[in-house]
Coordinates of C-alpha atoms in Angstrom, one line a residue:
M160 CA 62.3 227.4 -86.0
K161 CA 62.0 231.2 -86.6
N162 CA 58.8 231.0 -88.6
I163 CA 57.0 228.0 -87.0
A164 CA 53.5 227.7 -88.3
Y165 CA 50.8 226.8 -85.8
I166 CA 50.1 223.7 -87.9
L167 CA 48.6 221.6 -85.2
M168 CA 45.5 223.1 -83.7
V169 CA 44.4 220.4 -81.3
L170 CA 46.5 217.5 -80.1
V171 CA 45.3 217.2 -76.6
I172 CA 42.9 215.4 -74.3
L173 CA 41.1 217.9 -72.3
T174 CA 42.1 218.1 -68.7
S175 CA 38.6 219.2 -67.5
C176 CA 36.9 217.3 -64.7
E177 CA 33.7 217.2 -66.7
S178 CA 32.7 213.8 -68.1
L179 CA 33.7 213.0 -71.6
L180 CA 31.1 213.3 -74.3
E181 CA 30.0 210.1 -76.0
E182 CA 29.8 211.8 -79.4
Q183 CA 33.1 211.7 -81.4
P184 CA 34.2 215.1 -82.9
K185 CA 34.0 215.2 -86.7
T186 CA 36.1 218.4 -87.4
Q187 CA 39.3 217.8 -85.4
T188 CA 41.8 215.0 -85.0
G189 CA 42.1 213.4 -81.6
T190 CA 45.4 212.1 -80.3
D191 CA 44.2 208.5 -80.8
F192 CA 44.1 209.1 -84.6
F193 CA 46.8 211.7 -85.1
Y194 CA 50.1 210.1 -84.3
Q195 CA 50.4 208.0 -87.4
N196 CA 53.7 208.9 -89.1
E197 CA 57.0 210.8 -88.9
Q198 CA 55.4 214.1 -90.0
D199 CA 52.8 213.8 -87.3
A200 CA 55.5 213.5 -84.7
I201 CA 57.4 216.5 -86.0
N202 CA 54.2 218.6 -86.1
A203 CA 53.3 217.6 -82.5
L204 CA 56.7 218.6 -81.3
T205 CA 56.4 221.9 -83.2
A206 CA 53.2 222.6 -81.3
A207 CA 54.9 221.8 -78.0
Y208 CA 57.5 224.4 -78.8
A209 CA 54.9 226.9 -79.8
Q210 CA 53.0 226.5 -76.5
M211 CA 55.8 228.2 -74.6
K212 CA 54.4 231.5 -76.1
G213 CA 50.7 230.4 -76.0
G214 CA 48.5 233.0 -74.3
F215 CA 50.1 235.7 -72.2
G216 CA 50.9 233.7 -69.1
Y217 CA 54.2 232.1 -69.8
Y218 CA 57.2 233.1 -71.9
S219 CA 55.1 235.4 -74.0
Q220 CA 54.7 237.9 -71.2
Q221 CA 53.4 237.4 -67.6
F222 CA 55.8 234.8 -66.3
L223 CA 58.8 237.0 -67.3
S224 CA 57.4 240.0 -65.3
N225 CA 56.4 237.9 -62.4
V226 CA 59.9 236.5 -62.0
F227 CA 61.5 239.9 -62.5
A228 CA 59.2 241.6 -60.0
S229 CA 60.0 238.9 -57.4
S230 CA 63.7 239.7 -57.6
D231 CA 65.7 242.6 -56.1
Q232 CA 66.5 244.2 -59.5
G233 CA 63.6 246.5 -59.8
R234 CA 59.9 246.7 -60.2
S235 CA 57.2 246.1 -62.8
S236 CA 53.8 247.4 -63.7
W237 CA 51.0 247.8 -61.0
K238 CA 49.8 244.3 -61.9
H239 CA 52.9 243.0 -60.3
N240 CA 53.0 245.2 -57.2
D241 CA 52.3 242.2 -54.9
Y242 CA 55.5 240.5 -56.1
Y243 CA 57.5 243.6 -55.6
N244 CA 56.0 244.3 -52.2
G245 CA 56.3 240.8 -51.0
V246 CA 52.5 240.4 -50.2
L247 CA 51.6 237.9 -52.9
T248 CA 48.5 235.8 -52.1
S249 CA 46.8 232.9 -53.9
S250 CA 44.1 235.3 -55.2
N251 CA 46.5 237.4 -57.2
R252 CA 45.2 237.8 -60.7
T253 CA 48.4 237.1 -62.6
L254 CA 49.0 233.7 -61.1
P255 CA 46.3 231.6 -62.8
D256 CA 47.5 232.5 -66.4
T257 CA 51.1 231.6 -65.6
W258 CA 50.1 228.3 -63.8
N259 CA 47.6 227.3 -66.6
Q260 CA 50.0 228.1 -69.5
I261 CA 52.9 226.1 -68.0
Y262 CA 50.6 223.1 -67.5
K263 CA 49.3 223.4 -71.1
A264 CA 52.9 223.4 -72.2
I265 CA 53.5 220.2 -70.1
R266 CA 50.4 218.7 -71.6
D267 CA 51.7 219.2 -75.1
A268 CA 55.1 217.8 -74.2
N269 CA 53.4 214.8 -72.5
N270 CA 51.5 214.0 -75.6
V271 CA 54.6 213.8 -77.7
I272 CA 56.5 211.7 -75.1
Y273 CA 53.5 209.3 -74.7
N274 CA 52.5 208.9 -78.3
V275 CA 55.6 209.2 -80.5
P276 CA 57.3 206.0 -79.3
G277 CA 54.5 204.0 -80.9
I278 CA 55.1 205.4 -84.4
D279 CA 56.9 203.3 -87.0
M280 CA 59.7 205.7 -88.1
D281 CA 63.5 206.3 -88.1
E282 CA 64.7 205.3 -84.6
S283 CA 67.2 208.1 -84.2
L284 CA 64.7 210.8 -85.3
R285 CA 62.1 209.3 -83.0
A286 CA 64.5 209.4 -80.0
R287 CA 65.5 212.9 -80.9
I288 CA 61.9 214.1 -81.0
V289 CA 61.1 212.5 -77.6
G290 CA 64.3 213.9 -76.2
E291 CA 63.4 217.4 -77.2
A292 CA 59.9 216.9 -75.7
K293 CA 61.5 215.7 -72.5
F294 CA 63.8 218.7 -72.5
L295 CA 60.7 221.0 -72.7
R296 CA 58.8 219.1 -70.0
A297 CA 61.9 219.3 -67.7
L298 CA 62.2 223.0 -68.3
H299 CA 58.5 223.5 -67.5
Y300 CA 58.6 221.5 -64.3
F301 CA 61.8 223.2 -63.3
N302 CA 60.1 226.6 -63.7
L303 CA 57.1 225.3 -61.7
V304 CA 59.1 223.8 -58.8
R305 CA 61.3 226.9 -58.4
C306 CA 58.4 229.2 -58.5
F307 CA 55.7 227.3 -56.6
G308 CA 57.5 224.5 -54.7
E309 CA 55.5 221.3 -54.5
V310 CA 53.1 221.0 -57.5
P311 CA 51.0 218.3 -59.1
L312 CA 53.2 216.0 -61.2
R313 CA 51.6 214.7 -64.4
I314 CA 53.9 212.7 -66.7
I315 CA 51.3 211.0 -68.9
P316 CA 48.3 212.6 -70.7
V317 CA 44.9 212.7 -68.9
Q318 CA 43.2 209.3 -69.3
P319 CA 39.5 208.7 -70.0
G320 CA 37.6 208.4 -66.8
E321 CA 39.9 210.6 -64.8
E322 CA 37.7 213.1 -62.8
N323 CA 39.9 214.5 -60.1
G324 CA 43.1 216.6 -60.2
L325 CA 46.4 215.3 -58.8
P326 CA 47.8 216.1 -55.4
V327 CA 51.1 217.9 -55.1
S328 CA 54.2 215.8 -55.2
P329 CA 57.3 216.0 -53.0
L330 CA 60.2 218.1 -54.3
T331 CA 62.3 215.0 -54.6
D332 CA 59.8 213.3 -56.9
I333 CA 59.5 216.3 -59.1
Y334 CA 63.3 216.7 -59.4
D335 CA 63.6 212.9 -60.2
V336 CA 61.5 213.4 -63.3
I337 CA 63.3 216.6 -64.3
I338 CA 66.7 214.9 -64.0
S339 CA 65.6 211.7 -65.8
D340 CA 64.1 213.8 -68.6
L341 CA 67.2 215.8 -69.1
K342 CA 69.5 212.8 -69.0
Y343 CA 67.5 211.3 -71.7
A344 CA 67.5 214.5 -73.7
S345 CA 71.3 214.9 -73.3
E346 CA 71.8 211.5 -74.8
N347 CA 69.2 211.7 -77.6
C348 CA 68.9 215.3 -78.7
W349 CA 71.2 216.1 -81.6
G350 CA 74.0 218.5 -81.7
R351 CA 73.8 222.2 -82.7
L352 CA 75.4 221.5 -86.1
D353 CA 72.9 218.7 -86.8
V354 CA 69.5 220.4 -86.3
E355 CA 67.7 223.6 -87.2
L356 CA 68.6 226.5 -84.9
G357 CA 66.2 227.0 -82.1
R358 CA 65.7 223.3 -81.2
A359 CA 66.9 221.9 -77.9
T360 CA 70.3 220.2 -78.4
N361 CA 72.4 217.8 -76.3
A362 CA 74.3 220.8 -75.0
S363 CA 71.0 222.6 -74.1
A364 CA 70.0 219.6 -72.0
Q365 CA 73.4 219.3 -70.4
A366 CA 73.5 223.0 -69.5
L367 CA 69.9 222.9 -68.1
L368 CA 70.7 219.7 -66.1
A369 CA 73.8 221.5 -64.7
R370 CA 71.5 224.3 -63.6
V371 CA 69.1 221.9 -62.0
Y372 CA 71.9 220.2 -60.0
L373 CA 73.3 223.6 -59.0
H374 CA 69.9 224.7 -57.7
I375 CA 69.5 221.5 -55.6
A376 CA 73.1 221.8 -54.3
S377 CA 73.0 225.4 -53.3
S378 CA 69.5 225.2 -51.9
S379 CA 70.4 222.1 -49.9
R380 CA 73.6 223.8 -48.6
S381 CA 71.6 226.9 -47.6
A382 CA 69.0 224.7 -45.8
S383 CA 71.8 223.0 -43.9
E384 CA 73.1 226.5 -42.9
G385 CA 69.8 227.5 -41.5
S386 CA 67.9 229.2 -44.3
E387 CA 64.2 228.7 -43.6
G388 CA 63.3 229.6 -47.1
C389 CA 65.4 226.8 -48.4
A390 CA 64.3 224.3 -45.7
P391 CA 62.2 222.1 -48.1
Y392 CA 65.5 221.2 -49.9
A393 CA 66.7 219.5 -46.7
A394 CA 64.8 216.5 -48.2
F395 CA 67.7 216.0 -50.5
G396 CA 70.0 215.1 -47.6
A397 CA 73.2 216.6 -46.2
D398 CA 75.5 215.5 -49.0
Y399 CA 75.0 218.5 -51.3
T400 CA 78.6 218.2 -52.5
A401 CA 77.5 215.3 -54.8
Y402 CA 75.0 217.7 -56.5
Y403 CA 77.8 220.3 -57.1
E404 CA 79.9 217.5 -58.6
A405 CA 77.1 216.5 -60.9
C406 CA 76.7 220.2 -61.9
K407 CA 80.4 220.4 -62.7
M408 CA 80.3 217.2 -64.8
Y409 CA 77.4 218.4 -67.0
C410 CA 79.0 221.9 -67.4
D411 CA 82.1 220.1 -68.7
L412 CA 79.9 218.1 -71.2
A413 CA 78.0 221.2 -72.4
L414 CA 81.2 223.2 -72.8
N415 CA 82.8 220.5 -75.0
Q416 CA 79.9 220.3 -77.5
P417 CA 80.8 221.7 -80.9
G418 CA 79.0 224.7 -82.4
Y419 CA 79.0 227.0 -79.4
Q420 CA 81.5 229.8 -78.7
L421 CA 81.9 232.7 -76.3
V422 CA 82.4 236.2 -77.8
S423 CA 85.8 237.6 -77.6
T424 CA 85.2 241.4 -77.4
L425 CA 82.9 243.8 -75.6
D426 CA 81.4 244.9 -79.0
D427 CA 80.5 241.3 -79.8
W428 CA 79.1 240.8 -76.3
V429 CA 76.6 243.6 -77.0
K430 CA 75.7 242.0 -80.3
I431 CA 74.6 238.8 -78.5
F432 CA 71.3 240.7 -77.7
D433 CA 70.7 242.0 -81.2
P434 CA 67.2 241.0 -82.1
T435 CA 68.4 239.8 -85.5
K436 CA 71.0 237.5 -84.0
G437 CA 68.9 235.1 -82.0
N438 CA 70.3 231.6 -81.7
N439 CA 73.9 232.8 -82.0
S440 CA 76.8 230.6 -80.9
E441 CA 76.6 232.0 -77.3
I442 CA 73.0 230.8 -76.9
L443 CA 72.2 227.3 -75.7
F444 CA 68.5 227.6 -75.8
D445 CA 66.1 230.4 -76.8
V446 CA 62.3 230.8 -76.8
Q447 CA 61.8 231.7 -80.5
S448 CA 60.3 234.8 -81.9
S449 CA 59.9 236.3 -85.4
S450 CA 58.5 239.4 -87.0
A451 CA 56.1 237.1 -88.9
T452 CA 52.4 237.4 -88.1
E453 CA 51.5 235.7 -84.8
Q454 CA 55.2 234.7 -84.3
G455 CA 56.4 237.8 -82.5
S456 CA 57.3 238.5 -78.9
T457 CA 56.3 241.1 -76.3
V458 CA 59.8 240.9 -74.8
S459 CA 60.9 244.3 -76.2
N460 CA 57.8 246.0 -74.9
L461 CA 58.2 244.5 -71.4
F462 CA 61.8 245.7 -71.0
S463 CA 62.1 248.8 -73.2
P464 CA 60.7 252.3 -72.4
R465 CA 57.4 253.2 -73.8
N466 CA 57.0 255.4 -76.9
A467 CA 60.7 255.6 -77.5
G468 CA 60.9 253.9 -80.8
L469 CA 62.8 251.0 -79.2
S470 CA 59.9 248.5 -79.2
G471 CA 56.6 248.2 -81.1
G472 CA 53.1 249.2 -80.1
G473 CA 51.6 251.7 -77.6
W474 CA 52.5 250.1 -74.3
G475 CA 55.9 249.4 -72.9
G476 CA 58.4 250.0 -70.1
T477 CA 56.9 247.3 -67.9
N478 CA 60.1 246.2 -66.1
W479 CA 62.8 248.5 -64.9
T480 CA 65.8 248.5 -62.5
I481 CA 65.8 250.6 -59.4
A482 CA 68.6 252.7 -57.9
G483 CA 68.8 250.6 -54.8
F484 CA 69.8 247.5 -56.8
V485 CA 72.4 249.5 -58.9
K486 CA 74.0 251.0 -55.8
N487 CA 74.1 248.0 -53.6
N488 CA 73.9 244.7 -55.5
V489 CA 75.8 245.2 -58.8
D490 CA 79.0 246.9 -59.8
F491 CA 77.7 249.7 -61.9
T492 CA 81.1 250.3 -63.5
D493 CA 81.2 246.7 -64.8
P494 CA 81.2 247.0 -68.6
R495 CA 78.5 244.3 -68.8
Y496 CA 76.2 246.5 -66.8
V497 CA 77.3 249.7 -68.5
N498 CA 76.6 248.2 -71.9
G499 CA 73.5 246.4 -70.9
I500 CA 71.5 249.5 -70.1
I501 CA 70.0 252.3 -72.2
H502 CA 72.0 255.5 -71.9
E503 CA 69.5 257.8 -73.6
F504 CA 66.2 257.8 -75.3
E505 CA 63.5 260.1 -76.4
T506 CA 59.8 260.3 -76.6
E507 CA 57.7 263.0 -78.5
T508 CA 58.1 265.4 -75.6
L509 CA 61.0 264.4 -73.4
R510 CA 64.7 263.4 -73.8
Y511 CA 66.1 261.1 -71.1
E512 CA 69.9 261.0 -70.3
L513 CA 71.5 258.6 -67.9
N514 CA 72.9 260.2 -64.8
P515 CA 76.6 259.8 -63.7
K516 CA 75.6 257.3 -61.1
M517 CA 74.0 255.1 -63.8
D518 CA 71.0 254.5 -61.6
G519 CA 68.4 256.9 -63.2
Y520 CA 67.7 259.4 -65.9
V521 CA 67.7 263.2 -66.1
R522 CA 64.7 264.5 -68.2
F523 CA 64.7 267.4 -70.6
D524 CA 61.9 269.0 -72.7
V525 CA 62.6 268.1 -76.3
E526 CA 61.6 271.5 -77.7
T527 CA 63.0 273.9 -75.0
G528 CA 65.8 271.8 -73.5
D529 CA 64.5 272.8 -70.0
S530 CA 65.1 270.3 -67.2
K531 CA 62.1 268.2 -66.3
G532 CA 63.4 266.5 -63.2
K533 CA 64.6 262.9 -62.7
L534 CA 63.3 259.4 -63.5
N535 CA 64.6 257.0 -60.8
R536 CA 64.8 253.9 -62.9
V537 CA 67.0 252.3 -65.6
Y538 CA 66.0 250.3 -68.6
T539 CA 68.0 247.4 -70.1
S540 CA 69.2 247.6 -73.7
K541 CA 69.2 243.8 -74.1
Y542 CA 65.7 243.6 -75.6
I543 CA 65.5 246.6 -78.0
D544 CA 63.8 245.9 -81.3
S545 CA 63.3 249.2 -83.2
D546 CA 61.9 247.3 -86.2
A547 CA 58.9 245.9 -84.3
T548 CA 55.7 247.5 -85.4
T549 CA 53.3 246.2 -82.7
E550 CA 53.6 244.8 -79.2
T551 CA 53.7 241.2 -80.6
T552 CA 55.9 241.6 -83.7
S553 CA 59.3 241.8 -82.0
Q554 CA 61.7 239.2 -83.3
Q555 CA 63.6 239.3 -80.0
N556 CA 64.1 235.8 -78.5
W557 CA 64.1 235.1 -74.8
H558 CA 67.4 233.7 -73.8
V559 CA 66.7 230.8 -71.4
I560 CA 70.4 229.8 -71.0
R561 CA 73.6 231.2 -72.4
L562 CA 77.1 229.7 -72.6
S563 CA 78.4 232.3 -70.2
D564 CA 76.1 231.0 -67.5
V565 CA 77.6 227.5 -67.9
Y566 CA 81.1 229.0 -67.1
L567 CA 79.7 230.8 -64.0
M568 CA 77.9 227.6 -62.9
R569 CA 81.1 225.6 -63.2
A570 CA 83.1 228.3 -61.4
E571 CA 80.6 228.1 -58.5
A572 CA 80.6 224.3 -58.4
L573 CA 84.4 224.1 -58.4
A574 CA 84.7 226.5 -55.5
E575 CA 82.0 224.8 -53.5
I576 CA 83.3 221.2 -54.1
N577 CA 86.8 222.1 -52.8
Q578 CA 85.9 225.1 -50.5
A579 CA 88.5 227.0 -52.5
P580 CA 87.3 230.2 -54.2
Q581 CA 90.5 230.5 -56.2
L582 CA 89.4 227.5 -58.3
A583 CA 86.7 229.7 -59.8
N584 CA 89.3 232.1 -61.2
A585 CA 89.8 230.5 -64.7
D586 CA 86.1 230.4 -65.6
V587 CA 85.2 233.8 -64.2
N588 CA 88.2 235.4 -65.9
T589 CA 87.3 233.7 -69.2
L590 CA 84.2 235.9 -69.2
R591 CA 85.9 239.0 -67.9
T592 CA 88.7 238.8 -70.4
A593 CA 86.1 238.7 -73.2
V594 CA 84.8 242.1 -72.2
G595 CA 88.2 243.7 -71.4
M596 CA 88.0 243.5 -67.6
A597 CA 90.7 243.0 -65.0
D598 CA 91.0 239.5 -63.6
F599 CA 89.0 238.2 -60.6
D600 CA 91.1 236.5 -57.9
G601 CA 89.4 234.4 -55.2
T602 CA 92.6 233.6 -53.5
G603 CA 92.3 234.2 -49.7
M604 CA 88.5 234.8 -49.9
T605 CA 86.2 233.2 -47.4
M606 CA 83.4 231.2 -49.0
S607 CA 80.9 233.7 -47.8
D608 CA 82.8 236.5 -49.5
F609 CA 83.2 234.4 -52.7
R610 CA 79.4 233.7 -52.9
D611 CA 78.7 237.4 -52.6
A612 CA 81.3 238.2 -55.3
L613 CA 79.9 235.5 -57.5
L614 CA 76.4 236.9 -57.2
R615 CA 77.7 240.3 -58.4
E616 CA 79.4 238.6 -61.3
R617 CA 76.1 236.9 -62.2
A618 CA 74.2 240.1 -61.7
A619 CA 76.4 241.9 -64.2
E620 CA 76.7 239.1 -66.8
L621 CA 73.1 237.9 -66.7
F622 CA 71.5 241.3 -65.8
M623 CA 67.7 241.2 -66.5
E624 CA 67.7 237.7 -68.0
G625 CA 65.4 236.0 -65.6
N626 CA 67.9 234.4 -63.2
R627 CA 68.2 236.8 -60.3
W628 CA 65.3 235.7 -58.1
F629 CA 66.3 232.0 -58.4
D630 CA 69.9 232.9 -57.6
L631 CA 68.9 234.8 -54.4
T632 CA 66.5 232.1 -53.2
R633 CA 68.8 229.1 -53.9
M634 CA 71.7 230.8 -52.1
G635 CA 69.5 231.7 -49.1
V636 CA 70.1 235.5 -49.3
Y637 CA 66.8 236.6 -50.6
E638 CA 65.8 238.6 -47.5
E639 CA 69.2 240.3 -47.2
K640 CA 69.5 241.3 -50.8
I641 CA 65.9 242.5 -51.1
K642 CA 66.4 244.8 -48.1
L643 CA 69.7 246.2 -49.6
A644 CA 67.9 247.1 -52.8
F645 CA 64.4 248.2 -51.6
D646 CA 65.1 249.7 -48.2
P647 CA 68.8 250.4 -47.7
K648 CA 68.1 253.3 -45.3
N649 CA 66.0 251.2 -42.9
R650 CA 62.9 253.2 -43.4
G651 CA 60.6 250.2 -42.8
L652 CA 59.4 250.0 -46.4
Q653 CA 57.1 247.1 -47.1
A654 CA 58.9 246.4 -50.4
G655 CA 62.1 245.7 -48.4
I656 CA 60.6 242.9 -46.3
R657 CA 60.8 239.3 -47.3
G658 CA 60.5 236.1 -45.3
P659 CA 60.7 232.3 -45.8
E660 CA 57.2 232.3 -47.2
D661 CA 58.3 234.5 -50.1
Y662 CA 60.7 231.9 -51.5
N663 CA 57.8 230.5 -53.5
W664 CA 54.6 231.8 -55.0
P665 CA 51.3 230.4 -53.7
I666 CA 49.3 228.0 -55.9
P667 CA 46.5 230.0 -57.5
I668 CA 43.2 229.9 -55.5
T669 CA 41.5 229.0 -58.8
E670 CA 43.5 225.8 -58.9
V671 CA 43.0 225.0 -55.2
S672 CA 39.3 225.5 -55.6
A673 CA 39.0 223.3 -58.6
N674 CA 41.3 220.5 -57.4
S675 CA 40.1 218.9 -54.1
N676 CA 43.4 217.0 -53.9
I677 CA 45.4 220.2 -53.2
D678 CA 45.2 221.3 -49.6

């Protein structure tokens, strides 16, 4: 999967509202003629994987920064100021690319799901290919529904004669498709030891399904406790315990699959993020990158400081952590935080050294050693790739879900099911022991205190990995944690203000204008 060729140029039926031309294209293969054999099915699936990095709106770049800037961890470039300041509107220029690229990825997955069952080929391989495509479609819709809320739900390719876009679907309908897709994928995707590294596996599907159930469970619980931002999840009913139980069940299944293993030392934990060690045994699913031409990633540039030799190309340092997050929302002595940040780096003119509080850098002139003031930000070390030569040649994968997250999800589910924080001890301490930390003990904690402690565990273990915004929103504490990070001194800063409307992004105005079925 590391050097996937963009073999399949066009597999899709256009989603435009314009009428179809009568003339048949002579130079490209339409879907009616393409899906003929086993190799066609494999090529189509390869194209569906590749679409996750198509353009710059999805996992290649913009989506990652949009999600990061929406959290309390820090801020991004000026293009993402509206996310950071909580003033995002439907006319924001970064929204359309993200929206369009995710729907293109859904389109490619739909084509595989719709067409491959009709191919005469090995049944097990056919089911695996469809399973992987359903995993991808579920991931894309899960990203959409968490970011935008109710969205149009398309589960078959656009058919000839369709002229109008789809209306948005209720959350429950969207999640029904996500859950159905992932159940199919968990039963039909092969194991890690049976397929090429980088493909979705049965454990990938089970872990993602656990995350889906946890998101529903905690969002529903938060809604029942009065969170206005989570209010749409009241549609799932008051029995959110059943969703926690489903989360726990699929965590158990994922953790019992062969081929995956947690690291056992802090040094090995650091190596999880080595750009040459993508798809290691701690990784359940990665978005693939390679140093090969047109196969690279911009991830290193997005998260590493500019012109420091830690990423390729002339731009960088897009996403960084702010002091308010470090001081208030993460334990900055946690070895996972300490070893997940850059302690020093150097450009042609300045040397940067981490300050004792680990929430910023002190700058010095390279030639004279003179102090040049402070830089109140911190960069993560998880995405360094010093071998990258351009912005798009990093071989650093994006980690969608790691094994450690499955342990943390199960810990949360066990505590919530039984209203007993001490039941989380074993899973949390499995991760802490691996990095040489003292044990966690939830005995005697209130559930409120436990949830806060768990958020700190997740903030340290999964720091800068794209989970934080979703954790804060599903647990109904978005407003509170944003204020702690961005305006802890109560100065009335715009960036520290969030409300229920900020739990989702608005659908881009370009889509609303083009689709009369969206209000």
